[in-house]
mmCIF file of C-alpha atoms (C1' of nucleotides) in Angstrom:
data_model
loop_
_atom_site.group_PDB
_atom_site.id
_atom_site.type_symbol
_atom_site.label_atom_id
_atom_site.label_comp_id
_atom_site.label_asym_id
_atom_site.label_seq_id
_atom_site.Cartn_x
_atom_site.Cartn_y
_atom_site.Cartn_z
ATOM 1 C CA MET A 11 19.499 -6.406 -10.814
ATOM 2 C CA GLU A 12 17.413 -7.257 -7.853
ATOM 3 C CA PHE A 13 14.400 -9.697 -7.279
ATOM 4 C CA GLN A 14 11.957 -8.580 -4.573
ATOM 5 C CA VAL A 15 9.302 -10.638 -2.852
ATOM 6 C CA GLY A 16 5.994 -9.089 -2.232
ATOM 7 C CA ARG A 17 3.333 -9.677 0.217
ATOM 8 C CA THR A 18 1.534 -11.953 -2.015
ATOM 9 C CA GLY A 19 4.849 -13.680 -2.836
ATOM 10 C CA ALA A 20 4.939 -11.895 -6.271
ATOM 11 C CA ILE A 21 8.555 -11.576 -7.464
ATOM 12 C CA THR A 22 9.422 -8.055 -8.675
ATOM 13 C CA PRO A 23 12.570 -7.502 -10.801
ATOM 14 C CA VAL A 24 14.113 -4.193 -9.857
ATOM 15 C CA ALA A 25 16.679 -2.468 -12.041
ATOM 16 C CA ILE A 26 19.632 -1.275 -10.020
ATOM 17 C CA LEU A 27 21.001 2.000 -11.977
ATOM 18 C CA GLU A 28 23.993 4.192 -11.953
ATOM 19 C CA PRO A 29 22.509 7.014 -10.129
ATOM 20 C CA VAL A 30 21.200 9.557 -12.636
ATOM 21 C CA PHE A 31 19.588 13.019 -12.107
ATOM 22 C CA VAL A 32 15.962 12.926 -13.459
ATOM 23 C CA GLY A 33 13.348 15.598 -12.936
ATOM 24 C CA GLY A 34 15.103 17.182 -10.033
ATOM 25 C CA VAL A 35 16.109 13.910 -8.154
ATOM 26 C CA THR A 36 18.718 11.152 -8.268
ATOM 27 C CA VAL A 37 17.073 7.881 -9.449
ATOM 28 C CA SER A 38 18.971 4.831 -8.789
ATOM 29 C CA ARG A 39 16.436 2.130 -8.914
ATOM 30 C CA ALA A 40 13.402 1.235 -11.098
ATOM 31 C CA SER A 41 10.734 -1.583 -11.039
ATOM 32 C CA LEU A 42 10.502 -3.698 -14.146
ATOM 33 C CA HIS A 43 7.268 -5.245 -12.893
ATOM 34 C CA ASN A 44 7.689 -8.694 -14.390
ATOM 35 C CA LYS A 45 9.379 -11.005 -16.723
ATOM 36 C CA ASP A 46 7.376 -10.029 -19.696
ATOM 37 C CA GLU A 47 8.496 -6.379 -19.283
ATOM 38 C CA ILE A 48 12.149 -7.318 -19.271
ATOM 39 C CA GLU A 49 11.553 -9.184 -22.474
ATOM 40 C CA ARG A 50 9.393 -6.315 -24.044
ATOM 41 C CA LEU A 51 12.244 -3.750 -23.312
ATOM 42 C CA GLY A 52 14.898 -6.394 -24.436
ATOM 43 C CA LEU A 53 16.968 -5.423 -21.287
ATOM 44 C CA LYS A 54 20.180 -7.128 -20.327
ATOM 45 C CA ILE A 55 22.628 -6.247 -17.348
ATOM 46 C CA GLY A 56 25.011 -3.487 -18.590
ATOM 47 C CA ASP A 57 22.527 -1.862 -20.670
ATOM 48 C CA ILE A 58 22.407 1.805 -21.145
ATOM 49 C CA VAL A 59 18.692 2.832 -20.596
ATOM 50 C CA VAL A 60 16.420 5.929 -20.827
ATOM 51 C CA ILE A 61 14.782 6.719 -17.573
ATOM 52 C CA ARG A 62 11.645 9.056 -16.983
ATOM 53 C CA ARG A 63 9.734 9.809 -13.984
ATOM 54 C CA ALA A 64 6.080 9.001 -14.744
ATOM 55 C CA ALA A 65 4.081 11.956 -13.447
ATOM 56 C CA ASP A 66 7.259 13.410 -12.092
ATOM 57 C CA VAL A 67 7.300 10.559 -9.334
ATOM 58 C CA ILE A 68 7.908 7.025 -10.170
ATOM 59 C CA PRO A 69 11.214 6.127 -12.161
ATOM 60 C CA GLN A 70 10.403 4.189 -15.112
ATOM 61 C CA ILE A 71 12.840 2.726 -17.973
ATOM 62 C CA THR A 72 11.151 3.485 -21.132
ATOM 63 C CA ARG A 73 13.837 1.826 -23.500
ATOM 64 C CA ARG A 74 17.315 0.773 -23.914
ATOM 65 C CA LEU A 75 19.933 2.349 -25.951
ATOM 66 C CA ALA A 76 21.862 -0.075 -28.571
ATOM 67 C CA LYS A 77 25.504 0.623 -28.287
ATOM 68 C CA LYS A 78 28.207 -1.467 -29.745
ATOM 69 C CA ASN A 79 30.981 -3.081 -28.011
ATOM 70 C CA GLN A 80 28.928 -3.211 -24.823
ATOM 71 C CA LYS A 81 29.748 -6.206 -22.529
ATOM 72 C CA LEU A 82 26.144 -7.368 -21.691
ATOM 73 C CA ILE A 83 24.939 -10.125 -19.352
ATOM 74 C CA GLN A 84 21.515 -12.021 -19.890
ATOM 75 C CA ILE A 85 18.727 -11.636 -17.149
ATOM 76 C CA VAL A 86 18.203 -14.913 -15.560
ATOM 77 C CA PHE A 87 14.991 -14.946 -13.630
ATOM 78 C CA PRO A 88 15.504 -16.923 -10.633
ATOM 79 C CA ALA A 89 14.071 -20.596 -10.347
ATOM 80 C CA ARG A 90 13.478 -20.290 -6.696
ATOM 81 C CA CYS A 91 12.503 -17.693 -4.170
ATOM 82 C CA PRO A 92 15.335 -15.306 -3.407
ATOM 83 C CA VAL A 93 14.392 -15.216 0.047
ATOM 84 C CA CYS A 94 13.302 -18.878 1.166
ATOM 85 C CA LYS A 95 14.358 -20.860 -1.590
ATOM 86 C CA SER A 96 11.082 -22.189 -2.327
ATOM 87 C CA GLU A 97 9.699 -23.223 -5.463
ATOM 88 C CA LEU A 98 8.387 -20.343 -7.803
ATOM 89 C CA GLU A 99 4.838 -20.879 -9.669
ATOM 90 C CA GLN A 100 3.228 -19.030 -12.361
ATOM 91 C CA ILE A 101 -0.470 -19.396 -13.018
ATOM 92 C CA GLU A 102 -1.406 -19.725 -16.765
ATOM 93 C CA ASP A 103 -2.017 -16.330 -18.361
ATOM 94 C CA GLU A 104 -0.686 -14.291 -15.578
ATOM 95 C CA ALA A 105 2.402 -12.241 -15.882
ATOM 96 C CA THR A 106 3.253 -12.580 -12.089
ATOM 97 C CA ILE A 107 5.614 -15.231 -11.079
ATOM 98 C CA ARG A 108 5.105 -16.014 -7.261
ATOM 99 C CA CYS A 109 6.742 -17.839 -4.305
ATOM 100 C CA SER A 110 4.613 -20.775 -3.374
ATOM 101 C CA ALA A 111 5.731 -20.735 0.301
ATOM 102 C CA GLY A 112 3.097 -18.398 1.668
ATOM 103 C CA LEU A 113 3.734 -17.159 5.353
ATOM 104 C CA PHE A 114 6.657 -19.907 5.424
ATOM 105 C CA CYS A 115 8.479 -17.506 3.577
ATOM 106 C CA ALA A 116 10.085 -14.764 5.690
ATOM 107 C CA ALA A 117 9.784 -11.849 3.336
ATOM 108 C CA GLN A 118 6.054 -12.616 2.812
ATOM 109 C CA ARG A 119 5.730 -12.928 6.640
ATOM 110 C CA LYS A 120 7.407 -9.681 7.236
ATOM 111 C CA GLN A 121 5.117 -8.052 4.356
ATOM 112 C CA ALA A 122 2.042 -9.465 5.840
ATOM 113 C CA ILE A 123 2.841 -7.813 9.221
ATOM 114 C CA GLN A 124 3.677 -4.468 7.341
ATOM 115 C CA TYR A 125 0.456 -4.670 5.675
ATOM 116 C CA PHE A 126 -1.382 -5.472 8.838
ATOM 117 C CA SER A 127 -0.039 -2.508 10.562
ATOM 118 C CA SER A 128 -0.468 -0.002 7.645
ATOM 119 C CA ARG A 129 -2.411 3.137 7.911
ATOM 120 C CA LYS A 130 -5.301 1.905 5.925
ATOM 121 C CA ALA A 131 -5.400 -1.239 7.964
ATOM 122 C CA MET A 132 -4.814 -1.411 11.583
ATOM 123 C CA ASN A 133 -3.155 1.870 11.285
ATOM 124 C CA ILE A 134 -0.279 1.423 13.888
ATOM 125 C CA ASP A 135 1.911 4.497 14.021
ATOM 126 C CA GLY A 136 5.667 4.002 13.983
ATOM 127 C CA LEU A 137 5.793 0.458 12.724
ATOM 128 C CA GLY A 138 7.527 0.625 9.475
ATOM 129 C CA GLU A 139 9.395 -1.798 7.340
ATOM 130 C CA LYS A 140 12.804 -1.566 9.335
ATOM 131 C CA ILE A 141 11.179 -1.945 12.765
ATOM 132 C CA VAL A 142 9.216 -5.059 11.561
ATOM 133 C CA ASP A 143 12.443 -6.484 9.957
ATOM 134 C CA LEU A 144 14.123 -6.064 13.347
ATOM 135 C CA LEU A 145 11.379 -7.387 15.433
ATOM 136 C CA VAL A 146 11.371 -10.673 13.419
ATOM 137 C CA ALA A 147 15.192 -10.895 13.477
ATOM 138 C CA GLU A 148 15.429 -10.503 17.076
ATOM 139 C CA GLY A 149 12.585 -13.265 17.528
ATOM 140 C CA LEU A 150 10.107 -11.082 19.063
ATOM 141 C CA ILE A 151 7.512 -11.442 16.619
ATOM 142 C CA ASN A 152 6.361 -14.103 14.144
ATOM 143 C CA THR A 153 2.837 -13.125 13.254
ATOM 144 C CA ALA A 154 0.798 -9.937 13.567
ATOM 145 C CA VAL A 155 -0.602 -11.342 16.882
ATOM 146 C CA ASP A 156 2.777 -11.087 18.483
ATOM 147 C CA LEU A 157 2.745 -7.340 18.087
ATOM 148 C CA TYR A 158 0.348 -7.133 20.719
ATOM 149 C CA THR A 159 2.337 -9.079 23.582
ATOM 150 C CA LEU A 160 5.198 -6.487 22.950
ATOM 151 C CA LYS A 161 6.510 -4.631 26.119
ATOM 152 C CA THR A 162 8.280 -1.378 26.372
ATOM 153 C CA GLU A 163 11.067 -3.148 28.112
ATOM 154 C CA GLN A 164 11.783 -5.354 25.049
ATOM 155 C CA LEU A 165 11.741 -2.658 22.636
ATOM 156 C CA VAL A 166 14.139 -0.185 24.310
ATOM 157 C CA ASP A 167 17.033 -2.653 23.970
ATOM 158 C CA LEU A 168 16.905 -2.687 20.210
ATOM 159 C CA GLU A 169 18.940 -0.674 17.753
ATOM 160 C CA ARG A 170 17.999 2.996 17.448
ATOM 161 C CA MET A 171 14.748 2.548 19.655
ATOM 162 C CA GLY A 172 14.779 4.865 22.667
ATOM 163 C CA VAL A 173 12.166 4.874 25.465
ATOM 164 C CA LYS A 174 10.073 7.560 23.674
ATOM 165 C CA LYS A 175 9.868 5.684 20.516
ATOM 166 C CA ALA A 176 9.166 2.453 22.352
ATOM 167 C CA GLU A 177 6.446 4.099 24.364
ATOM 168 C CA ASN A 178 4.913 5.620 21.213
ATOM 169 C CA LEU A 179 4.812 2.279 19.599
ATOM 170 C CA ILE A 180 3.174 0.441 22.536
ATOM 171 C CA ASN A 181 0.621 3.183 22.780
ATOM 172 C CA ALA A 182 -0.078 2.988 18.914
ATOM 173 C CA LEU A 183 -0.622 -0.813 19.353
ATOM 174 C CA SER A 184 -3.117 -0.230 22.186
ATOM 175 C CA LYS A 185 -4.844 2.444 20.211
ATOM 176 C CA SER A 186 -4.992 0.239 17.101
ATOM 177 C CA LYS A 187 -7.313 -2.277 19.088
ATOM 178 C CA GLN A 188 -10.202 0.021 18.432
ATOM 179 C CA THR A 189 -10.753 -0.343 14.730
ATOM 180 C CA THR A 190 -13.471 -0.913 12.119
ATOM 181 C CA PHE A 191 -14.712 -4.242 10.758
ATOM 182 C CA ALA A 192 -13.383 -3.213 7.206
ATOM 183 C CA LYS A 193 -10.159 -2.109 8.490
ATOM 184 C CA PHE A 194 -9.714 -5.595 10.365
ATOM 185 C CA LEU A 195 -10.838 -7.486 7.323
ATOM 186 C CA LEU A 196 -8.290 -5.651 5.183
ATOM 187 C CA ALA A 197 -5.609 -6.194 7.743
ATOM 188 C CA LEU A 198 -6.105 -10.032 7.421
ATOM 189 C CA GLY A 199 -4.460 -9.764 3.835
ATOM 190 C CA ILE A 200 -6.874 -11.780 1.950
ATOM 191 C CA ARG A 201 -5.913 -11.899 -1.806
ATOM 192 C CA GLU A 202 -7.787 -9.346 -3.873
ATOM 193 C CA VAL A 203 -9.625 -7.814 -0.832
ATOM 194 C CA GLY A 204 -8.406 -4.286 -0.668
ATOM 195 C CA GLU A 205 -10.070 -1.206 0.877
ATOM 196 C CA ALA A 206 -13.218 -0.989 -1.250
ATOM 197 C CA THR A 207 -13.870 -4.821 -1.213
ATOM 198 C CA ALA A 208 -13.461 -5.220 2.313
ATOM 199 C CA LYS A 209 -15.944 -2.147 3.046
ATOM 200 C CA SER A 210 -18.503 -3.849 0.501
ATOM 201 C CA LEU A 211 -18.181 -7.083 2.238
ATOM 202 C CA THR A 212 -18.580 -5.728 5.935
ATOM 203 C CA GLU A 213 -21.455 -3.579 4.850
ATOM 204 C CA HIS A 214 -23.229 -6.918 3.051
ATOM 205 C CA PHE A 215 -22.427 -9.426 5.929
ATOM 206 C CA LEU A 216 -22.399 -6.962 8.994
ATOM 207 C CA THR A 217 -20.673 -9.290 11.270
ATOM 208 C CA LEU A 218 -17.361 -11.492 11.101
ATOM 209 C CA ASP A 219 -19.395 -14.668 11.993
ATOM 210 C CA GLN A 220 -21.581 -14.163 8.946
ATOM 211 C CA LEU A 221 -18.870 -13.559 6.737
ATOM 212 C CA LYS A 222 -16.732 -16.642 8.024
ATOM 213 C CA GLN A 223 -19.897 -18.800 7.499
ATOM 214 C CA ALA A 224 -20.631 -17.215 4.012
ATOM 215 C CA ASP A 225 -20.772 -19.718 0.975
ATOM 216 C CA LEU A 226 -19.470 -18.946 -2.410
ATOM 217 C CA GLU A 227 -22.817 -18.200 -3.742
ATOM 218 C CA SER A 228 -23.605 -15.632 -1.104
ATOM 219 C CA LEU A 229 -20.012 -14.082 -1.434
ATOM 220 C CA GLN A 230 -20.659 -13.423 -5.132
ATOM 221 C CA LYS A 231 -23.719 -11.529 -4.359
ATOM 222 C CA VAL A 232 -21.547 -8.664 -2.918
ATOM 223 C CA ASN A 233 -20.475 -5.726 -5.189
ATOM 224 C CA ASP A 234 -17.466 -6.244 -7.070
ATOM 225 C CA VAL A 235 -16.831 -9.945 -5.854
ATOM 226 C CA GLY A 236 -16.928 -12.557 -8.608
ATOM 227 C CA GLU A 237 -15.936 -16.177 -8.853
ATOM 228 C CA VAL A 238 -12.233 -15.728 -8.047
ATOM 229 C CA VAL A 239 -12.443 -13.140 -5.230
ATOM 230 C CA ALA A 240 -15.245 -15.398 -3.614
ATOM 231 C CA LYS A 241 -12.878 -18.233 -3.910
ATOM 232 C CA HIS A 242 -9.914 -16.627 -2.242
ATOM 233 C CA ILE A 243 -12.360 -15.378 0.604
ATOM 234 C CA HIS A 244 -13.976 -18.748 1.098
ATOM 235 C CA THR A 245 -10.605 -20.557 1.244
ATOM 236 C CA PHE A 246 -9.093 -18.139 3.627
ATOM 237 C CA PHE A 247 -11.901 -18.749 6.188
ATOM 238 C CA ARG A 248 -11.646 -22.383 5.733
ATOM 239 C CA GLN A 249 -8.150 -22.610 6.737
ATOM 240 C CA ALA A 250 -7.481 -23.495 10.478
ATOM 241 C CA HIS A 251 -4.317 -21.303 10.805
ATOM 242 C CA ASN A 252 -6.098 -18.271 9.607
ATOM 243 C CA LEU A 253 -9.086 -18.820 12.071
ATOM 244 C CA ASP A 254 -6.456 -19.280 14.840
ATOM 245 C CA VAL A 255 -4.945 -15.972 14.076
ATOM 246 C CA ILE A 256 -8.384 -14.276 13.997
ATOM 247 C CA ASN A 257 -9.418 -15.783 17.241
ATOM 248 C CA ALA A 258 -6.075 -14.642 18.816
ATOM 249 C CA LEU A 259 -6.376 -11.168 17.611
ATOM 250 C CA LEU A 260 -9.913 -10.962 18.973
ATOM 251 C CA GLU A 261 -8.446 -12.426 22.319
ATOM 252 C CA VAL A 262 -6.035 -9.512 22.681
ATOM 253 C CA GLY A 263 -8.733 -7.060 22.678
ATOM 254 C CA ILE A 264 -9.235 -5.891 18.951
ATOM 255 C CA GLN A 265 -12.613 -4.738 18.609
ATOM 256 C CA TRP A 266 -15.032 -2.396 16.380
ATOM 257 C CA PRO A 267 -18.317 -1.023 16.609
ATOM 258 C CA ALA A 268 -21.327 -2.607 15.192
ATOM 259 C CA ILE A 269 -22.295 -1.820 11.584
ATOM 260 C CA GLU A 270 -25.474 -0.209 10.668
ATOM 261 C CA SER A 271 -26.776 -0.627 7.074
ATOM 262 C CA LYS A 272 -27.657 3.067 6.298
ATOM 263 C CA GLN A 273 -25.979 4.005 2.978
ATOM 264 C CA HIS A 274 -28.858 4.601 1.121
ATOM 265 C CA THR A 275 -29.995 7.426 3.417
ATOM 266 C CA LEU A 276 -26.645 9.413 3.300
ATOM 267 C CA PRO A 277 -26.427 12.635 1.146
ATOM 268 C CA LEU A 278 -23.654 11.188 -1.180
ATOM 269 C CA ALA A 279 -24.840 7.751 -1.413
ATOM 270 C CA THR A 280 -24.295 6.381 -5.026
ATOM 271 C CA LYS A 281 -21.800 9.040 -5.886
ATOM 272 C CA THR A 282 -18.214 8.214 -6.821
ATOM 273 C CA TYR A 283 -15.364 10.650 -6.005
ATOM 274 C CA VAL A 284 -11.705 10.517 -6.969
ATOM 275 C CA LEU A 285 -9.103 12.707 -5.001
ATOM 276 C CA THR A 286 -5.932 13.897 -6.945
ATOM 277 C CA GLY A 287 -3.005 16.083 -6.172
ATOM 278 C CA SER A 288 -2.041 17.539 -2.619
ATOM 279 C CA LEU A 289 -4.666 18.866 -0.183
ATOM 280 C CA VAL A 290 -3.349 21.673 2.003
ATOM 281 C CA GLN A 291 -6.013 22.263 4.650
ATOM 282 C CA MET A 292 -6.667 18.614 5.440
ATOM 283 C CA LYS A 293 -5.020 15.140 4.817
ATOM 284 C CA ARG A 294 -5.873 13.043 1.916
ATOM 285 C CA ASN A 295 -7.173 10.381 4.234
ATOM 286 C CA GLU A 296 -9.200 12.740 6.249
ATOM 287 C CA ALA A 297 -10.978 13.846 2.936
ATOM 288 C CA LYS A 298 -11.490 10.405 1.983
ATOM 289 C CA ALA A 299 -12.986 9.263 5.231
ATOM 290 C CA ALA A 300 -15.196 12.338 5.369
ATOM 291 C CA LEU A 301 -16.732 11.542 1.871
ATOM 292 C CA GLN A 302 -17.066 8.063 2.748
ATOM 293 C CA SER A 303 -18.978 9.055 5.918
ATOM 294 C CA LEU A 304 -21.481 10.974 3.804
ATOM 295 C CA GLY A 305 -21.867 7.793 1.603
ATOM 296 C CA ALA A 306 -19.645 8.371 -1.137
ATOM 297 C CA LYS A 307 -17.555 5.633 -2.833
ATOM 298 C CA VAL A 308 -14.009 6.998 -3.190
ATOM 299 C CA SER A 309 -12.174 5.425 -6.183
ATOM 300 C CA GLY A 310 -8.470 5.558 -6.947
ATOM 301 C CA SER A 311 -9.040 5.989 -10.832
ATOM 302 C CA VAL A 312 -11.121 8.234 -12.998
ATOM 303 C CA SER A 313 -13.493 6.945 -15.454
ATOM 304 C CA ALA A 314 -16.840 7.956 -17.201
ATOM 305 C CA LYS A 315 -18.771 6.758 -14.105
ATOM 306 C CA THR A 316 -16.859 9.019 -11.581
ATOM 307 C CA ASP A 317 -19.189 11.722 -10.454
ATOM 308 C CA CYS A 318 -16.793 14.245 -9.002
ATOM 309 C CA VAL A 319 -12.880 14.856 -8.956
ATOM 310 C CA VAL A 320 -11.190 16.615 -6.104
ATOM 311 C CA ALA A 321 -8.162 18.208 -7.317
ATOM 312 C CA GLY A 322 -5.461 19.662 -5.076
ATOM 313 C CA GLU A 323 -2.268 21.268 -5.715
ATOM 314 C CA SER A 324 -0.189 19.697 -8.574
ATOM 315 C CA ALA A 325 -2.996 17.408 -9.525
ATOM 316 C CA GLY A 326 -1.718 15.025 -12.414
ATOM 317 C CA SER A 327 -3.202 12.823 -15.062
ATOM 318 C CA LYS A 328 -6.461 12.107 -13.174
ATOM 319 C CA LEU A 329 -7.217 15.717 -13.420
ATOM 320 C CA SER A 330 -6.495 15.690 -17.086
ATOM 321 C CA LYS A 331 -8.550 12.615 -17.568
ATOM 322 C CA ALA A 332 -11.391 14.221 -15.810
ATOM 323 C CA GLU A 333 -11.322 17.288 -17.995
ATOM 324 C CA LYS A 334 -11.238 15.260 -20.995
ATOM 325 C CA LEU A 335 -14.218 13.202 -20.044
ATOM 326 C CA GLY A 336 -16.161 16.298 -18.758
ATOM 327 C CA ILE A 337 -16.423 15.289 -15.247
ATOM 328 C CA PRO A 338 -17.135 17.934 -12.695
ATOM 329 C CA VAL A 339 -13.898 19.027 -10.793
ATOM 330 C CA ILE A 340 -13.952 20.660 -7.548
ATOM 331 C CA ASN A 341 -11.008 22.390 -5.555
ATOM 332 C CA GLU A 342 -10.174 21.869 -1.746
ATOM 333 C CA ASP A 343 -12.139 25.018 -0.753
ATOM 334 C CA GLU A 344 -15.219 23.570 -2.475
ATOM 335 C CA LEU A 345 -14.934 20.196 -0.895
ATOM 336 C CA LEU A 346 -14.590 21.946 2.543
ATOM 337 C CA ASP A 347 -17.582 23.966 1.757
ATOM 338 C CA LEU A 348 -19.424 20.691 0.851
ATOM 339 C CA LEU A 349 -18.402 19.030 4.247
ATOM 340 C CA GLU A 350 -19.331 21.985 6.114
ATOM 341 C CA ASP A 351 -22.786 22.281 4.587
ATOM 342 C CA GLU A 352 -23.032 18.476 5.854
ATOM 343 C CA GLY A 353 -21.766 19.594 9.312
ATOM 344 C CA LEU A 354 -18.703 17.630 9.077
ATOM 345 C CA LYS A 355 -15.922 20.352 8.847
ATOM 346 C CA THR A 356 -15.519 23.785 9.532
ATOM 347 C CA LYS A 357 -13.313 25.939 7.495
ATOM 348 C CA ASP A 358 -10.216 27.752 9.204
ATOM 349 C "C1'" DG B 16 -13.694 -3.563 -24.157
ATOM 350 C "C1'" DC B 17 -14.205 -0.751 -20.416
ATOM 351 C "C1'" DT B 18 -14.119 0.168 -15.485
ATOM 352 C "C1'" DA B 19 -12.172 -0.225 -11.184
ATOM 353 C "C1'" DG B 20 -9.480 -2.134 -7.503
ATOM 354 C "C1'" DT B 21 -4.981 -4.039 -5.969
ATOM 355 C "C1'" DC B 22 -0.078 -3.962 -5.701
ATOM 356 C "C1'" DA B 23 4.458 -2.259 -5.809
ATOM 357 C "C1'" DT B 24 7.316 1.598 -6.695
ATOM 358 C "C1'" DG B 25 11.113 5.798 -5.276
ATOM 359 C "C1'" DG B 26 11.759 10.210 -3.261
ATOM 360 C "C1'" DA B 27 10.796 14.186 -0.384
ATOM 361 C "C1'" DA B 28 9.535 15.863 4.128
ATOM 362 C "C1'" DG B 29 9.050 15.510 8.643
ATOM 363 C "C1'" DA B 30 9.512 13.015 13.088
ATOM 364 C "C1'" DC B 31 12.688 11.197 16.321
ATOM 365 C "C1'" DA B 32 17.054 8.849 18.220
ATOM 366 C "C1'" DC B 33 21.654 9.111 18.648
ATOM 367 C "C1'" DC B 34 25.947 11.488 19.622
ATOM 368 C "C1'" DA B 35 29.479 14.922 20.374
ATOM 369 C "C1'" DT C 5 21.741 21.700 22.424
ATOM 370 C "C1'" DG C 6 22.481 20.997 17.603
ATOM 371 C "C1'" DG C 7 24.029 18.345 13.928
ATOM 372 C "C1'" DT C 8 23.473 14.072 11.673
ATOM 373 C "C1'" DG C 9 21.393 9.809 10.455
ATOM 374 C "C1'" DT C 10 17.612 6.745 10.240
ATOM 375 C "C1'" DC C 11 12.936 5.512 9.770
ATOM 376 C "C1'" DT C 12 7.839 6.514 8.549
ATOM 377 C "C1'" DT C 13 4.366 8.435 5.646
ATOM 378 C "C1'" DC C 14 2.641 10.450 1.772
ATOM 379 C "C1'" DC C 15 2.094 10.702 -2.958
ATOM 380 C "C1'" DA C 16 0.598 9.281 -8.248
ATOM 381 C "C1'" DT C 17 1.359 6.078 -11.631
ATOM 382 C "C1'" DG C 18 1.742 1.703 -14.537
ATOM 383 C "C1'" DA C 19 0.872 -3.129 -14.751
ATOM 384 C "C1'" DC C 20 -2.167 -6.425 -13.769
ATOM 385 C "C1'" DT C 21 -6.342 -8.674 -12.689
ATOM 386 C "C1'" DA C 22 -11.356 -9.244 -12.176
ATOM 387 C "C1'" DG C 23 -16.079 -7.855 -12.658
ATOM 388 C "C1'" DC C 24 -19.655 -6.346 -15.486
#
DNA sequence: GCTAGTCATGGAAGACACCA
DNA sequence: TGGTGTCTTCCATGACTAGC
């Protein structure tokens, strides 16, 4: 049994399994999500469990098998953060238990830097979990801002880091300085502000200064932003250390083009698309960006309000749900035709 | 109650560093 | 130079939370 600390401080219990062959792969770990899930399954350390791979991908414990004469140990949820030993807190009616230390917790700090550098945020190629761990452990970085002060000479001395890899990372960091307002906002890691919300906020406020100055009332006028999310955003921009980080990031040269409010004039404005399965001729992110540039909203889940599902190879439950709801489904070729018609892509 | 977004997850594939 | 090991990226899902 292992307890992991996520970016937002969420403590996630992970079951360590005796390696077992399921659906063509060997599974040795499975998330248990939270304390309630452990109780629902009635799990104890030493249990024999049934494993499945949800959608042939995610290992999941479906139930325990009751056996006589098993030596079982009760699972005890930690009283303190397993990394920084700070107190844990649980908001009433929330299943998630969180570490209260915020960025003072090393685990949350590392996760925040990883999130900052992730593809959908600042898109820093070559900066994954291990490299971040190493940079933090060596005292080379403490916040995302420190990434931009790194030099090739500092990196080449690190374990398993050659000249090429170091140069690639420095180039990726330099390249990441040219970004978009929405990606920068996402990279800041404000609670409940993901890709879609960041995009809505930037399209509504247009500039960082206007967003920083926004009060609770005006924040709630943005699509998908209610009382709770507005409070998270408002609080974030009222904390001095967050403003210091933002200013420092701008000082190292992070910039983005001005946003023009033109969504209503685009051909797919008001349409919601969902991508599922593997695309062969283009990357998923490229397809998403292309649809968004035509004004479409690209959602992660299918509902009755979805206008169209793009199904690639090995499409899973999203395709089934779309068919059940009678939502139009197109394949990759049809998507390429659509993009070609709008002058965005030419078929090979 | 329904819808949608966020978060966290593990394995496969590919890129790259290291070493003999 | 080629084999080996490490790391990153990509993927779809379930649980949870928030908005309407």
